[in-house]
Amino acid sequence: YGKCGSPDDARRMFDKMPHRNVVSWNAMLAAYAMNGCGKEALELFRQMQREGVKPKKITFISILDACASLAAIAEGKEIHDSIVGYGFESDVV
């Protein structure tokens, strides 16, 4: 649904999932990011963190894209700190 421009439908399906893993979280974050729903992506990322789901490198691509679309510099710096905290900073060129 997200790739088809329907982030609301994607979220309804996401919310109905009995078990979510990092792949499903990433798919939902990407759906929000690619459809200009940066605020929703940031909120979902925070929920992901609260639920203890460890992000992968690809998670940060979507969430940084969301920050950029919102011109959310403070949030982008916060996300960068998370990247460093998870040890992914050495992958940044």
Coordinates of N, CA and C in Angstrom, one line a residue:
Y1 N 0.8 -1.2 0.0 CA 0.0 0.0 0.0 C 0.9 1.3 0.0
G2 N 1.9 1.2 0.7 CA 2.8 2.4 0.8 C 3.4 2.8 -0.5
K3 N 3.8 1.8 -1.3 CA 4.4 2.0 -2.6 C 3.4 2.6 -3.6
C4 N 2.1 2.3 -3.3 CA 1.1 2.7 -4.2 C 0.5 4.1 -3.8
G5 N 1.1 4.7 -2.8 CA 0.7 6.1 -2.4 C -0.4 6.1 -1.4
S6 N -0.6 5.0 -0.6 CA -1.7 4.9 0.4 C -1.1 4.6 1.7
P7 N -0.4 5.5 2.3 CA 0.2 5.3 3.7 C -0.9 5.0 4.7
D8 N -2.1 5.6 4.6 CA -3.1 5.3 5.6 C -3.5 3.8 5.5
D9 N -3.7 3.3 4.3 CA -4.0 1.9 4.2 C -2.9 1.0 4.7
A10 N -1.7 1.4 4.4 CA -0.5 0.6 4.9 C -0.5 0.6 6.4
R11 N -0.8 1.7 7.1 CA -0.8 1.8 8.5 C -1.9 0.9 9.1
R12 N -3.1 0.9 8.5 CA -4.2 0.1 8.9 C -3.7 -1.4 8.9
M13 N -3.0 -1.8 7.9 CA -2.5 -3.2 7.8 C -1.5 -3.4 8.9
F14 N -0.6 -2.5 9.0 CA 0.5 -2.6 10.0 C -0.1 -2.7 11.4
D15 N -1.1 -1.9 11.7 CA -1.7 -2.0 13.1 C -2.5 -3.3 13.3
K16 N -2.9 -4.0 12.3 CA -3.6 -5.2 12.4 C -2.6 -6.4 12.6
M17 N -1.4 -6.2 12.3 CA -0.4 -7.3 12.4 C -0.3 -7.8 13.9
P18 N -0.5 -9.1 14.1 CA -0.3 -9.6 15.5 C 1.1 -9.6 16.0
H19 N 2.1 -9.7 15.1 CA 3.5 -9.7 15.4 C 4.2 -8.9 14.4
R20 N 5.0 -7.9 14.9 CA 5.8 -7.1 14.0 C 7.2 -7.3 14.3
N21 N 8.0 -7.3 13.2 CA 9.5 -7.4 13.3 C 10.1 -6.2 12.7
V22 N 11.4 -6.1 12.7 CA 12.0 -4.9 12.2 C 11.7 -4.7 10.7
V23 N 11.5 -5.7 10.0 CA 11.1 -5.6 8.5 C 9.8 -4.9 8.4
S24 N 8.8 -5.3 9.1 CA 7.5 -4.6 9.0 C 7.6 -3.2 9.5
W25 N 8.3 -2.9 10.5 CA 8.5 -1.5 11.0 C 9.2 -0.7 9.9
N26 N 10.2 -1.2 9.3 CA 10.9 -0.5 8.2 C 10.0 -0.3 7.0
A27 N 9.2 -1.2 6.7 CA 8.3 -1.0 5.5 C 7.3 0.1 5.8
M28 N 6.8 0.2 7.0 CA 5.9 1.3 7.4 C 6.6 2.6 7.4
L29 N 7.8 2.6 8.0 CA 8.6 3.9 8.0 C 8.9 4.4 6.6
A30 N 9.2 3.4 5.7 CA 9.5 3.8 4.3 C 8.3 4.3 3.6
A31 N 7.1 3.7 3.9 CA 5.9 4.1 3.3 C 5.6 5.6 3.7
Y32 N 5.7 5.9 5.0 CA 5.5 7.2 5.4 C 6.5 8.2 4.7
A33 N 7.8 7.8 4.8 CA 8.8 8.7 4.2 C 8.6 9.0 2.7
M34 N 8.3 7.9 2.0 CA 8.2 8.1 0.5 C 6.9 8.9 0.1
N35 N 5.9 8.9 1.1 CA 4.7 9.6 0.8 C 4.5 11.0 1.5
G36 N 5.7 11.5 1.9 CA 5.7 12.9 2.5 C 5.0 13.0 3.9
C37 N 5.0 11.9 4.6 CA 4.4 11.8 5.9 C 5.6 11.8 7.0
G38 N 6.4 12.8 7.0 CA 7.6 12.8 7.8 C 7.2 12.8 9.3
K39 N 6.2 13.6 9.7 CA 5.8 13.6 11.1 C 5.4 12.3 11.6
E40 N 4.6 11.6 10.8 CA 4.1 10.2 11.1 C 5.3 9.3 11.2
A41 N 6.3 9.4 10.3 CA 7.4 8.5 10.3 C 8.2 8.7 11.6
L42 N 8.4 10.0 12.0 CA 9.1 10.2 13.3 C 8.4 9.7 14.5
E43 N 7.1 9.8 14.5 CA 6.3 9.3 15.6 C 6.4 7.8 15.7
L44 N 6.3 7.2 14.5 CA 6.4 5.7 14.4 C 7.8 5.2 14.9
F45 N 8.8 5.9 14.5 CA 10.2 5.6 14.9 C 10.3 5.6 16.4
R46 N 9.7 6.6 17.0 CA 9.7 6.7 18.5 C 9.0 5.6 19.1
Q47 N 7.9 5.2 18.5 CA 7.1 4.1 19.0 C 7.9 2.8 18.9
M48 N 8.6 2.6 17.8 CA 9.5 1.5 17.5 C 10.5 1.4 18.6
Q49 N 11.1 2.5 19.0 CA 12.1 2.5 20.0 C 11.5 2.2 21.4
R50 N 10.3 2.8 21.7 CA 9.7 2.4 23.0 C 9.3 1.0 23.1
E51 N 9.0 0.3 22.0 CA 8.7 -1.1 22.0 C 9.9 -2.0 22.0
G52 N 11.1 -1.4 22.0 CA 12.3 -2.2 22.1 C 12.8 -2.8 20.8
V53 N 12.3 -2.4 19.6 CA 12.7 -3.0 18.4 C 14.0 -2.3 17.9
K54 N 15.0 -3.1 17.7 CA 16.3 -2.5 17.4 C 16.3 -2.2 15.9
P55 N 16.6 -0.9 15.6 CA 16.6 -0.5 14.1 C 17.8 -1.1 13.4
K56 N 17.7 -1.2 12.1 CA 18.8 -1.7 11.2 C 19.3 -0.4 10.5
K57 N 20.3 -0.6 9.7 CA 20.8 0.5 8.9 C 19.8 1.1 8.0
I58 N 19.0 0.3 7.4 CA 17.9 0.7 6.5 C 16.9 1.6 7.2
T59 N 16.7 1.3 8.4 CA 15.7 2.1 9.2 C 16.1 3.6 9.2
F60 N 17.4 3.8 9.4 CA 17.8 5.2 9.4 C 17.7 5.9 8.1
I61 N 17.8 5.2 7.0 CA 17.6 5.9 5.7 C 16.2 6.5 5.6
S62 N 15.2 5.7 6.0 CA 13.9 6.3 5.9 C 13.6 7.4 6.9
I63 N 14.1 7.2 8.1 CA 13.9 8.2 9.2 C 14.6 9.5 8.9
L64 N 15.9 9.4 8.3 CA 16.6 10.6 7.9 C 15.9 11.3 6.8
D65 N 15.3 10.5 5.8 CA 14.6 11.1 4.7 C 13.4 11.9 5.3
A66 N 12.7 11.3 6.3 CA 11.6 12.0 6.9 C 12.0 13.3 7.6
C67 N 13.1 13.3 8.2 CA 13.7 14.5 8.9 C 14.0 15.6 7.8
A68 N 14.6 15.1 6.7 CA 14.9 16.1 5.7 C 13.7 16.7 5.1
S69 N 12.6 15.9 4.8 CA 11.4 16.5 4.2 C 10.7 17.5 5.2
L70 N 11.0 17.3 6.5 CA 10.4 18.3 7.4 C 11.3 19.4 7.8
A71 N 12.6 19.4 7.3 CA 13.6 20.3 7.7 C 13.7 20.3 9.2
A72 N 13.7 19.1 9.7 CA 13.7 18.9 11.2 C 15.2 18.6 11.6
I73 N 15.9 19.7 11.8 CA 17.3 19.6 12.1 C 17.6 19.0 13.5
A74 N 16.8 19.4 14.5 CA 17.0 18.9 15.8 C 16.7 17.4 15.8
E75 N 15.7 17.0 15.2 CA 15.4 15.5 15.1 C 16.4 14.8 14.3
G76 N 16.9 15.4 13.2 CA 18.0 14.8 12.5 C 19.3 14.6 13.3
K77 N 19.6 15.5 14.1 CA 20.7 15.4 15.0 C 20.5 14.3 16.0
E78 N 19.3 14.2 16.5 CA 18.9 13.1 17.5 C 19.0 11.8 16.8
I79 N 18.6 11.7 15.6 CA 18.7 10.4 14.8 C 20.2 10.1 14.6
H80 N 21.0 11.1 14.3 CA 22.4 10.9 14.1 C 23.0 10.3 15.3
D81 N 22.6 10.9 16.5 CA 23.1 10.3 17.8 C 22.8 8.9 17.9
S82 N 21.6 8.5 17.5 CA 21.1 7.1 17.5 C 22.0 6.2 16.6
I83 N 22.3 6.8 15.5 CA 23.2 6.0 14.5 C 24.5 5.7 15.2
V84 N 25.1 6.7 15.8 CA 26.3 6.6 16.5 C 26.2 5.6 17.6
G85 N 25.1 5.7 18.4 CA 24.9 4.8 19.5 C 24.7 3.4 19.1
Y86 N 24.2 3.1 17.9 CA 24.1 1.7 17.5 C 25.3 1.3 16.8
G87 N 26.3 2.1 16.6 CA 27.6 1.7 16.0 C 27.6 1.8 14.5
F88 N 26.7 2.5 13.9 CA 26.6 2.5 12.4 C 27.4 3.7 11.9
E89 N 28.0 4.5 12.7 CA 28.7 5.7 12.2 C 29.8 5.4 11.3
S90 N 30.5 4.3 11.5 CA 31.6 4.0 10.6 C 31.2 3.6 9.2
D91 N 29.9 3.4 9.0 CA 29.4 3.1 7.7 C 29.1 4.3 6.9
V92 N 29.1 5.5 7.5 CA 28.8 6.8 6.8 C 30.1 7.3 6.2
V93 N 29.9 7.6 4.9 CA 31.1 8.2 4.1 C 31.0 9.7 4.1

